[in-house]
C-alpha positions as a LaTeX table, in Angstrom:
\begin{tabular}{lrrr}
\hline
Residue & $x$ (\AA) & $y$ (\AA) & $z$ (\AA) \\
\hline
Unk1 & 75.94 & 162.62 & 102.37 \\
Unk2 & 76.57 & 165.78 & 100.37 \\
Unk3 & 74.07 & 169.34 & 100.84 \\
Unk4 & 72.60 & 171.13 & 97.67 \\
Unk5 & 75.50 & 173.60 & 96.43 \\
Unk6 & 72.58 & 176.30 & 96.81 \\
Unk7 & 72.19 & 175.37 & 100.42 \\
Unk8 & 75.58 & 175.91 & 101.16 \\
Unk9 & 76.02 & 178.77 & 99.31 \\
Unk10 & 72.41 & 180.74 & 100.34 \\
Unk11 & 74.05 & 180.07 & 104.13 \\
Unk12 & 77.15 & 181.68 & 103.91 \\
Unk13 & 75.48 & 184.31 & 102.26 \\
Unk14 & 73.78 & 185.10 & 105.26 \\
Unk15 & 76.26 & 184.38 & 107.67 \\
Unk16 & 78.18 & 187.08 & 105.97 \\
Unk17 & 75.11 & 189.66 & 106.14 \\
Unk18 & 75.18 & 188.76 & 109.61 \\
Unk19 & 78.25 & 188.99 & 110.26 \\
Unk20 & 78.52 & 192.88 & 108.55 \\
Unk21 & 75.08 & 194.39 & 110.52 \\
Unk22 & 77.03 & 193.15 & 113.16 \\
Unk23 & 80.36 & 194.83 & 112.73 \\
Unk24 & 78.12 & 197.76 & 111.33 \\
Unk25 & 76.33 & 197.61 & 115.28 \\
Unk26 & 80.11 & 197.44 & 117.20 \\
Unk27 & 81.39 & 200.23 & 114.86 \\
Unk28 & 84.20 & 200.22 & 113.11 \\
Unk29 & 86.80 & 200.73 & 115.54 \\
Unk30 & 86.12 & 197.49 & 117.31 \\
Unk31 & 85.16 & 195.48 & 114.50 \\
Unk32 & 89.00 & 192.82 & 114.93 \\
Unk33 & 88.45 & 192.88 & 118.64 \\
Unk34 & 87.07 & 189.38 & 120.02 \\
Unk35 & 86.63 & 188.63 & 123.69 \\
Unk36 & 87.98 & 184.60 & 123.26 \\
Unk37 & 86.78 & 183.91 & 126.86 \\
Unk38 & 83.57 & 184.38 & 125.12 \\
Unk39 & 83.52 & 181.67 & 122.44 \\
Unk40 & 82.11 & 178.03 & 122.66 \\
Unk41 & 84.17 & 175.84 & 121.03 \\
Unk42 & 81.80 & 173.77 & 118.54 \\
Unk43 & 83.29 & 171.34 & 116.40 \\
Unk44 & 86.87 & 170.42 & 115.57 \\
Unk45 & 88.25 & 168.99 & 112.07 \\
Unk46 & 91.90 & 167.34 & 112.15 \\
Unk47 & 93.58 & 166.13 & 109.36 \\
Unk48 & 97.11 & 163.89 & 109.99 \\
Unk49 & 100.07 & 162.71 & 107.90 \\
Unk50 & 100.70 & 158.66 & 109.10 \\
Unk51 & 103.63 & 158.59 & 111.33 \\
Unk52 & 107.09 & 157.09 & 110.83 \\
Unk53 & 107.70 & 154.35 & 107.83 \\
Unk54 & 109.43 & 152.18 & 105.75 \\
Unk55 & 110.86 & 153.13 & 102.35 \\
Unk56 & 108.66 & 153.32 & 99.39 \\
Unk57 & 111.70 & 152.45 & 97.05 \\
Unk58 & 115.20 & 151.29 & 98.26 \\
Unk59 & 117.99 & 154.10 & 96.66 \\
Unk60 & 119.84 & 151.59 & 94.00 \\
Unk61 & 122.88 & 151.55 & 95.95 \\
Unk62 & 125.24 & 148.62 & 97.12 \\
Unk63 & 125.24 & 149.43 & 100.72 \\
Unk64 & 121.58 & 149.55 & 101.53 \\
Unk65 & 120.03 & 150.54 & 104.81 \\
Unk66 & 118.66 & 147.75 & 106.76 \\
Unk67 & 114.62 & 147.59 & 107.69 \\
Unk68 & 114.18 & 144.79 & 110.50 \\
Unk69 & 111.36 & 143.75 & 111.33 \\
Unk70 & 112.04 & 144.71 & 114.95 \\
Unk71 & 110.91 & 148.18 & 114.17 \\
Unk72 & 107.89 & 146.91 & 113.78 \\
Unk73 & 107.33 & 146.18 & 117.41 \\
Unk74 & 103.36 & 147.61 & 118.37 \\
Unk75 & 103.89 & 149.66 & 121.52 \\
Unk76 & 101.19 & 148.05 & 124.03 \\
Unk77 & 99.76 & 151.32 & 124.70 \\
Unk78 & 98.75 & 151.88 & 121.23 \\
Unk79 & 96.84 & 148.25 & 121.55 \\
Unk80 & 93.30 & 149.87 & 120.85 \\
Unk81 & 90.33 & 147.90 & 118.68 \\
Unk82 & 88.78 & 149.19 & 115.68 \\
Unk83 & 86.72 & 147.59 & 112.59 \\
Unk84 & 87.14 & 148.95 & 109.04 \\
Unk85 & 83.93 & 149.77 & 106.11 \\
Unk86 & 83.23 & 151.69 & 103.67 \\
Unk87 & 81.99 & 154.91 & 103.56 \\
Unk88 & 78.41 & 152.98 & 103.53 \\
Unk89 & 79.26 & 150.45 & 106.68 \\
Unk90 & 79.17 & 147.37 & 104.23 \\
Unk91 & 82.53 & 145.53 & 103.79 \\
Unk92 & 86.25 & 147.37 & 103.79 \\
Unk93 & 87.04 & 147.91 & 100.64 \\
Unk94 & 90.49 & 146.23 & 98.59 \\
Unk95 & 93.43 & 147.90 & 99.18 \\
Unk96 & 95.79 & 147.80 & 95.93 \\
Unk97 & 98.14 & 150.16 & 97.16 \\
Unk98 & 98.84 & 147.49 & 100.09 \\
Unk99 & 99.15 & 144.72 & 97.72 \\
Unk100 & 101.80 & 146.90 & 95.38 \\
Unk101 & 104.29 & 147.47 & 98.26 \\
Unk102 & 103.56 & 143.90 & 99.42 \\
Unk103 & 105.44 & 143.12 & 96.16 \\
Unk104 & 108.77 & 144.89 & 97.47 \\
Unk105 & 110.76 & 144.03 & 100.12 \\
Unk106 & 113.32 & 145.63 & 101.15 \\
Unk107 & 116.95 & 144.41 & 102.40 \\
Unk108 & 116.71 & 143.07 & 106.63 \\
Unk109 & 113.05 & 142.03 & 105.18 \\
Unk110 & 110.64 & 144.28 & 105.72 \\
Unk111 & 108.22 & 145.65 & 103.40 \\
Unk112 & 108.36 & 149.41 & 101.27 \\
Unk113 & 105.96 & 151.56 & 102.93 \\
Unk114 & 105.58 & 150.21 & 106.34 \\
Unk115 & 104.41 & 151.55 & 109.72 \\
Unk116 & 107.12 & 151.48 & 112.46 \\
Unk117 & 106.91 & 151.35 & 115.98 \\
Unk118 & 109.03 & 154.94 & 115.62 \\
Unk119 & 105.37 & 156.03 & 114.00 \\
Unk120 & 103.33 & 154.29 & 116.12 \\
Unk121 & 104.68 & 156.50 & 119.01 \\
Unk122 & 104.81 & 159.23 & 117.15 \\
Unk123 & 100.69 & 158.92 & 116.51 \\
Unk124 & 100.07 & 158.42 & 120.04 \\
Unk125 & 101.94 & 161.67 & 120.84 \\
Unk126 & 99.71 & 163.15 & 118.89 \\
Unk127 & 96.65 & 161.41 & 120.26 \\
Unk128 & 97.89 & 162.83 & 123.92 \\
Unk129 & 98.40 & 166.10 & 122.49 \\
Unk130 & 94.48 & 166.90 & 121.03 \\
Unk131 & 93.61 & 164.87 & 124.46 \\
Unk132 & 95.80 & 167.73 & 126.28 \\
Unk133 & 93.69 & 170.29 & 124.16 \\
Unk134 & 90.09 & 168.98 & 123.96 \\
Unk135 & 90.02 & 166.91 & 127.10 \\
Unk136 & 92.17 & 168.47 & 129.56 \\
Unk137 & 92.37 & 171.84 & 129.26 \\
Unk138 & 89.09 & 172.27 & 127.77 \\
Unk139 & 86.59 & 169.63 & 128.32 \\
Unk140 & 85.01 & 169.46 & 125.03 \\
Unk141 & 85.56 & 165.62 & 124.42 \\
Unk142 & 84.83 & 162.95 & 126.78 \\
Unk143 & 88.06 & 161.29 & 127.72 \\
Unk144 & 86.50 & 157.96 & 126.41 \\
Unk145 & 85.42 & 157.48 & 122.91 \\
Unk146 & 82.17 & 158.05 & 122.01 \\
Unk147 & 80.96 & 157.04 & 118.47 \\
Unk148 & 78.66 & 159.77 & 119.00 \\
Unk149 & 81.78 & 162.46 & 119.33 \\
Unk150 & 83.66 & 161.12 & 116.36 \\
Unk151 & 84.09 & 160.55 & 112.85 \\
Unk152 & 87.27 & 158.61 & 111.22 \\
Unk153 & 88.03 & 158.21 & 107.99 \\
Unk154 & 91.39 & 157.44 & 106.38 \\
Unk155 & 92.80 & 156.26 & 103.17 \\
Unk156 & 92.79 & 152.73 & 102.26 \\
Unk157 & 96.00 & 152.42 & 103.20 \\
Unk158 & 97.49 & 149.79 & 106.21 \\
Unk159 & 99.96 & 152.04 & 107.37 \\
Unk160 & 97.55 & 155.46 & 108.10 \\
Unk161 & 94.90 & 152.93 & 109.46 \\
Unk162 & 97.39 & 151.53 & 112.30 \\
Unk163 & 97.74 & 155.05 & 112.61 \\
Unk164 & 94.59 & 156.67 & 113.12 \\
Unk165 & 94.71 & 153.43 & 116.28 \\
Unk166 & 97.77 & 154.83 & 118.04 \\
Unk167 & 96.53 & 158.21 & 117.16 \\
Unk168 & 93.09 & 156.94 & 119.38 \\
Unk169 & 94.76 & 155.06 & 121.53 \\
Unk170 & 96.51 & 158.34 & 122.98 \\
Unk171 & 93.51 & 160.65 & 122.42 \\
Unk172 & 91.29 & 158.20 & 124.37 \\
Unk173 & 93.79 & 155.88 & 126.78 \\
Unk174 & 92.15 & 152.96 & 125.05 \\
Unk175 & 88.99 & 153.64 & 126.67 \\
Unk176 & 85.96 & 153.15 & 124.84 \\
Unk177 & 81.98 & 153.41 & 125.03 \\
Unk178 & 81.18 & 151.76 & 121.98 \\
Unk179 & 83.13 & 150.16 & 118.48 \\
Unk180 & 85.51 & 152.61 & 116.73 \\
Unk181 & 84.55 & 152.83 & 113.01 \\
Unk182 & 87.09 & 154.11 & 110.62 \\
Unk183 & 85.35 & 154.65 & 107.48 \\
Unk184 & 87.14 & 154.14 & 103.85 \\
Unk185 & 86.56 & 153.92 & 100.52 \\
Unk186 & 87.51 & 152.08 & 97.24 \\
Unk187 & 91.04 & 153.79 & 95.28 \\
Unk188 & 89.00 & 154.17 & 92.67 \\
Unk189 & 87.06 & 156.95 & 93.58 \\
Unk190 & 89.55 & 158.29 & 96.97 \\
Unk191 & 89.73 & 161.74 & 97.85 \\
Unk192 & 91.69 & 161.99 & 100.81 \\
Unk193 & 94.84 & 162.71 & 98.19 \\
Unk194 & 95.54 & 163.45 & 94.77 \\
Unk195 & 93.18 & 160.94 & 92.65 \\
Unk196 & 95.40 & 160.69 & 89.35 \\
Unk197 & 93.55 & 157.58 & 88.57 \\
Unk198 & 90.53 & 158.31 & 88.95 \\
Unk199 & 90.46 & 161.86 & 87.56 \\
Unk200 & 91.93 & 162.09 & 84.28 \\
Unk201 & 92.16 & 166.10 & 83.83 \\
Unk202 & 94.05 & 166.13 & 86.81 \\
Unk203 & 96.54 & 163.12 & 85.07 \\
Unk204 & 96.74 & 164.95 & 81.50 \\
Unk205 & 97.56 & 168.15 & 83.09 \\
Unk206 & 100.98 & 166.43 & 85.10 \\
Unk207 & 102.14 & 164.44 & 82.57 \\
Unk208 & 105.47 & 164.25 & 81.77 \\
Unk209 & 105.84 & 167.35 & 85.24 \\
Unk210 & 107.73 & 165.30 & 87.44 \\
Unk211 & 110.58 & 164.14 & 84.90 \\
Unk212 & 110.77 & 167.50 & 83.07 \\
Unk213 & 111.21 & 168.79 & 87.06 \\
Unk214 & 114.99 & 167.23 & 87.11 \\
Unk215 & 115.97 & 168.72 & 83.88 \\
Unk216 & 114.91 & 172.21 & 85.35 \\
Unk217 & 117.86 & 174.42 & 86.07 \\
Unk218 & 119.20 & 174.46 & 89.59 \\
Unk219 & 117.33 & 171.05 & 90.43 \\
Unk220 & 119.06 & 169.28 & 87.06 \\
Unk221 & 122.33 & 170.90 & 88.50 \\
Unk222 & 122.21 & 169.66 & 92.58 \\
Unk223 & 120.67 & 165.84 & 91.60 \\
Unk224 & 123.40 & 165.75 & 89.43 \\
Unk225 & 125.77 & 166.42 & 92.32 \\
Unk226 & 123.47 & 164.97 & 94.88 \\
Unk227 & 123.84 & 161.37 & 92.57 \\
Unk228 & 127.07 & 161.65 & 91.92 \\
Unk229 & 128.37 & 161.90 & 95.47 \\
Unk230 & 126.38 & 158.31 & 96.20 \\
Unk231 & 127.71 & 156.74 & 93.15 \\
Unk232 & 124.27 & 156.84 & 91.19 \\
Unk233 & 124.28 & 156.38 & 87.63 \\
Unk234 & 122.28 & 159.57 & 86.02 \\
Unk235 & 119.81 & 156.96 & 84.23 \\
Unk236 & 119.16 & 155.44 & 87.13 \\
Unk237 & 115.70 & 157.88 & 87.65 \\
Unk238 & 116.31 & 158.71 & 91.38 \\
Unk239 & 114.93 & 162.12 & 91.59 \\
Unk240 & 114.78 & 164.76 & 94.99 \\
Unk241 & 111.46 & 162.65 & 95.77 \\
Unk242 & 112.73 & 159.40 & 96.08 \\
Unk243 & 116.03 & 160.53 & 98.34 \\
Unk244 & 114.06 & 162.92 & 99.82 \\
Unk245 & 111.69 & 160.08 & 100.82 \\
Unk246 & 114.46 & 157.35 & 101.79 \\
Unk247 & 116.05 & 160.43 & 103.23 \\
Unk248 & 113.42 & 160.56 & 105.78 \\
Unk249 & 113.31 & 157.58 & 107.16 \\
Unk250 & 116.96 & 156.72 & 107.77 \\
Unk251 & 116.43 & 159.87 & 109.40 \\
Unk252 & 113.82 & 159.72 & 111.88 \\
Unk253 & 114.98 & 155.47 & 112.65 \\
Unk254 & 118.41 & 156.68 & 113.25 \\
Unk255 & 119.40 & 154.36 & 110.76 \\
Unk256 & 122.63 & 154.42 & 109.49 \\
Unk257 & 122.46 & 156.66 & 105.95 \\
Unk258 & 124.52 & 157.49 & 103.44 \\
Unk259 & 127.14 & 160.50 & 103.95 \\
Unk260 & 125.22 & 162.71 & 100.75 \\
Unk261 & 122.11 & 162.34 & 102.59 \\
Unk262 & 123.14 & 163.77 & 105.18 \\
Unk263 & 125.77 & 166.63 & 103.89 \\
Unk264 & 122.91 & 168.06 & 101.17 \\
Unk265 & 119.55 & 167.28 & 103.91 \\
Unk266 & 118.95 & 170.85 & 103.77 \\
Unk267 & 119.34 & 170.65 & 100.36 \\
Unk268 & 117.19 & 167.60 & 99.53 \\
Unk269 & 114.04 & 168.59 & 101.35 \\
Unk270 & 113.87 & 172.04 & 99.11 \\
Unk271 & 114.99 & 170.22 & 96.06 \\
Unk272 & 111.96 & 167.67 & 97.10 \\
Unk273 & 109.48 & 170.71 & 97.68 \\
Unk274 & 110.23 & 172.34 & 94.52 \\
Unk275 & 109.71 & 169.22 & 92.12 \\
Unk276 & 106.75 & 168.72 & 93.74 \\
Unk277 & 105.54 & 172.28 & 93.41 \\
Unk278 & 106.06 & 172.29 & 89.63 \\
Unk279 & 104.04 & 169.13 & 89.55 \\
Unk280 & 101.04 & 171.11 & 90.83 \\
Unk281 & 101.72 & 174.81 & 90.08 \\
Unk282 & 99.96 & 177.16 & 92.18 \\
Unk283 & 99.26 & 179.15 & 89.18 \\
Unk284 & 97.54 & 176.13 & 87.80 \\
Unk285 & 93.87 & 176.69 & 89.58 \\
Unk286 & 91.53 & 173.81 & 88.37 \\
Unk287 & 94.94 & 171.28 & 89.20 \\
Unk288 & 94.25 & 172.64 & 92.64 \\
Unk289 & 91.14 & 171.91 & 92.53 \\
Unk290 & 90.97 & 168.61 & 91.33 \\
Unk291 & 94.00 & 167.30 & 94.22 \\
Unk292 & 92.06 & 168.44 & 96.71 \\
Unk293 & 88.78 & 169.81 & 95.98 \\
Unk294 & 86.26 & 167.56 & 96.87 \\
Unk295 & 88.44 & 167.29 & 100.38 \\
Unk296 & 87.93 & 170.67 & 100.85 \\
Unk297 & 83.80 & 170.33 & 100.57 \\
Unk298 & 83.42 & 167.73 & 102.95 \\
Unk299 & 85.48 & 169.89 & 105.99 \\
Unk300 & 83.47 & 172.92 & 104.07 \\
Unk301 & 80.32 & 171.08 & 104.52 \\
Unk302 & 81.55 & 169.62 & 108.06 \\
Unk303 & 81.18 & 173.58 & 109.16 \\
Unk304 & 78.29 & 174.36 & 107.14 \\
Unk305 & 76.32 & 171.29 & 109.25 \\
Unk306 & 77.32 & 172.50 & 112.20 \\
Unk307 & 76.99 & 176.38 & 111.67 \\
Unk308 & 72.83 & 175.54 & 109.84 \\
Unk309 & 70.48 & 176.05 & 113.13 \\
Unk310 & 68.02 & 173.07 & 110.86 \\
Unk311 & 71.02 & 170.25 & 110.72 \\
Unk312 & 69.23 & 167.45 & 112.45 \\
Unk313 & 70.58 & 166.54 & 116.20 \\
Unk314 & 73.25 & 163.47 & 115.95 \\
Unk315 & 74.20 & 164.33 & 111.89 \\
Unk316 & 77.18 & 166.13 & 113.62 \\
Unk317 & 80.23 & 165.15 & 115.73 \\
Unk318 & 82.68 & 166.37 & 117.90 \\
Unk319 & 85.65 & 165.76 & 115.97 \\
Unk320 & 86.66 & 164.90 & 112.90 \\
Unk321 & 89.78 & 163.08 & 112.02 \\
Unk322 & 91.18 & 162.63 & 108.87 \\
Unk323 & 94.25 & 160.36 & 107.63 \\
Unk324 & 95.82 & 161.35 & 104.95 \\
Unk325 & 99.25 & 161.98 & 103.59 \\
Unk326 & 102.26 & 164.29 & 102.19 \\
Unk327 & 100.53 & 164.73 & 99.26 \\
Unk328 & 96.83 & 165.83 & 100.11 \\
Unk329 & 98.21 & 167.89 & 102.83 \\
Unk330 & 100.44 & 170.27 & 100.47 \\
Unk331 & 98.16 & 170.99 & 98.36 \\
Unk332 & 95.21 & 171.72 & 101.21 \\
Unk333 & 97.99 & 173.92 & 102.90 \\
Unk334 & 99.00 & 175.76 & 99.50 \\
Unk335 & 94.79 & 176.22 & 98.84 \\
Unk336 & 94.25 & 177.59 & 102.78 \\
Unk337 & 97.86 & 180.31 & 101.14 \\
Unk338 & 99.65 & 178.61 & 104.32 \\
Unk339 & 102.05 & 176.50 & 102.95 \\
Unk340 & 105.97 & 176.94 & 104.33 \\
Unk341 & 107.43 & 175.28 & 101.98 \\
Unk342 & 108.60 & 172.91 & 104.19 \\
Unk343 & 108.23 & 168.80 & 103.40 \\
Unk344 & 105.17 & 167.63 & 105.66 \\
Unk345 & 106.98 & 165.59 & 107.76 \\
Unk346 & 105.44 & 161.94 & 109.37 \\
Unk347 & 102.55 & 162.79 & 112.03 \\
Unk348 & 102.04 & 166.28 & 111.17 \\
Unk349 & 98.69 & 167.58 & 111.86 \\
Unk350 & 96.26 & 170.63 & 109.85 \\
Unk351 & 93.13 & 171.19 & 112.74 \\
Unk352 & 90.72 & 173.24 & 112.15 \\
Unk353 & 88.81 & 174.74 & 114.53 \\
Unk354 & 85.37 & 176.24 & 114.61 \\
Unk355 & 83.49 & 178.14 & 117.29 \\
Unk356 & 81.03 & 180.58 & 117.83 \\
Unk357 & 80.77 & 183.63 & 120.07 \\
Unk358 & 78.44 & 183.32 & 123.02 \\
Unk359 & 76.35 & 186.99 & 122.62 \\
Unk360 & 77.02 & 187.91 & 118.90 \\
Unk361 & 76.83 & 184.05 & 117.24 \\
Unk362 & 79.39 & 185.43 & 115.62 \\
Unk363 & 81.84 & 181.74 & 114.22 \\
Unk364 & 85.16 & 181.75 & 114.07 \\
Unk365 & 87.66 & 179.59 & 112.57 \\
Unk366 & 90.79 & 179.76 & 114.40 \\
Unk367 & 93.33 & 176.72 & 112.36 \\
Unk368 & 96.24 & 175.33 & 113.92 \\
Unk369 & 99.97 & 174.09 & 112.15 \\
Unk370 & 102.00 & 171.38 & 113.91 \\
Unk371 & 100.53 & 172.50 & 116.46 \\
Unk372 & 101.22 & 176.64 & 115.68 \\
Unk373 & 98.46 & 179.33 & 114.80 \\
Unk374 & 97.90 & 180.36 & 111.59 \\
Unk375 & 96.57 & 182.88 & 109.60 \\
Unk376 & 94.47 & 181.49 & 106.42 \\
Unk377 & 94.58 & 183.50 & 103.28 \\
Unk378 & 91.89 & 186.24 & 103.09 \\
Unk379 & 91.78 & 186.58 & 106.47 \\
Unk380 & 92.02 & 189.31 & 108.78 \\
Unk381 & 93.89 & 187.29 & 111.98 \\
Unk382 & 94.15 & 184.32 & 113.19 \\
Unk383 & 90.70 & 183.94 & 115.04 \\
Unk384 & 88.75 & 183.94 & 111.34 \\
Unk385 & 85.68 & 184.85 & 110.49 \\
Unk386 & 83.81 & 181.61 & 109.17 \\
Unk387 & 82.56 & 183.80 & 106.04 \\
Unk388 & 85.78 & 185.26 & 105.61 \\
Unk389 & 87.29 & 181.06 & 105.53 \\
Unk390 & 84.82 & 179.80 & 103.48 \\
Unk391 & 85.77 & 181.91 & 100.75 \\
Unk392 & 88.96 & 180.88 & 100.99 \\
Unk393 & 87.79 & 177.42 & 100.55 \\
Unk394 & 85.81 & 178.59 & 97.85 \\
Unk395 & 88.36 & 179.39 & 95.45 \\
Unk396 & 89.30 & 175.34 & 95.59 \\
Unk397 & 86.17 & 173.47 & 96.60 \\
Unk398 & 84.71 & 171.49 & 94.51 \\
Unk399 & 81.92 & 169.48 & 94.61 \\
Unk400 & 81.82 & 165.86 & 93.26 \\
Unk401 & 79.19 & 167.09 & 90.76 \\
Unk402 & 81.92 & 170.02 & 90.37 \\
Unk403 & 84.76 & 167.08 & 90.66 \\
Unk404 & 83.32 & 165.07 & 88.34 \\
Unk405 & 83.16 & 167.64 & 85.23 \\
Unk406 & 86.28 & 169.43 & 85.90 \\
Unk407 & 88.03 & 165.95 & 85.60 \\
Unk408 & 85.99 & 164.28 & 82.58 \\
Unk409 & 86.62 & 167.95 & 80.46 \\
Unk410 & 88.50 & 167.36 & 77.08 \\
Unk411 & 92.07 & 168.71 & 77.41 \\
Unk412 & 92.46 & 171.06 & 74.61 \\
Unk413 & 94.75 & 173.19 & 75.54 \\
Unk414 & 97.31 & 173.57 & 78.05 \\
Unk415 & 98.41 & 170.17 & 78.52 \\
Unk416 & 102.16 & 171.17 & 77.33 \\
Unk417 & 102.70 & 173.67 & 79.85 \\
Unk418 & 105.12 & 171.80 & 82.39 \\
Unk419 & 106.09 & 169.28 & 80.28 \\
\hline
\end{tabular}
């Protein structure tokens, strides 16, 4: 499944050498001009957050928002049959997160973390946007789902599996030529989110940071102000992450929300971002590596397999879909240098396109977040030479072997940082 590290490194070096030679051949004044009409799209990777859902944890208030089962109605256009397997094609693993969510019943009768009709519609709309981009505007994908063209992986959480279903329904208008298989992994070894249970070093480095964040100057005063306005006791353990989770869920479903949540909406989001950044500190390179390094390695390997002429036919796909979470996207955006300091909303996507120049045979990457072009860190322009993009990724990419080594390292010093 994984290409040897040495092979990937040498391939990246060859790409760099070829680009340097071509640049010298063209002349320095022409290095940055690329005729986009000569670019051929070779692969697309999309990492997306699930659609709108119910909160993960209700706020401890007397007046609770009602989450009624009517919100779970499935729009007919989103129906699309699929099968879930483990990464090896075997039976779907058990989902401890879904079991945990079913232990929390919200007022109105819904469970915590359930994908709603609104969320399904959001994902269908994202699928339609991808269809416009890669089926209609550019005839890149077949208009009907073809398993030889598309690889799908999701975290083993029901709202993500169902979000993927809705996206596929929008992308392929419920038409398919073969079985739709969604691959997923055991929670213990999942890499599509920061795995605190599986990675001891990450758990130790960040232990206590969430609680400590609420005590930081600025965050502390603002949290007290919001909680007092809502009648929530200071000892109730509510922080800005819980406040944002409820506020975002209520807003997107147009449910009657607490006036204090509405009044402080901007501040709550900013302080939630501040809290997340305090937990996963940007300057702590190893924490970011352990959070998303293995996932970056998967994205990188997909790129290099397409570029490598030795890759056998049928071993790559045109489209790779990854159903993930807000806690996945934030460190990914940080690693790529494009985090906008806003919380990743429901159904948001990070899209990575790989192009090859028809004449020079150079490779380029184009990145989009929320449908808008991005300039990754270390790239001269929105259209980024592949070797420069790989260099940016390499700062945080971890092979499974390196991930295991880093996660199992005994932490001798630095544990007090941020605790």
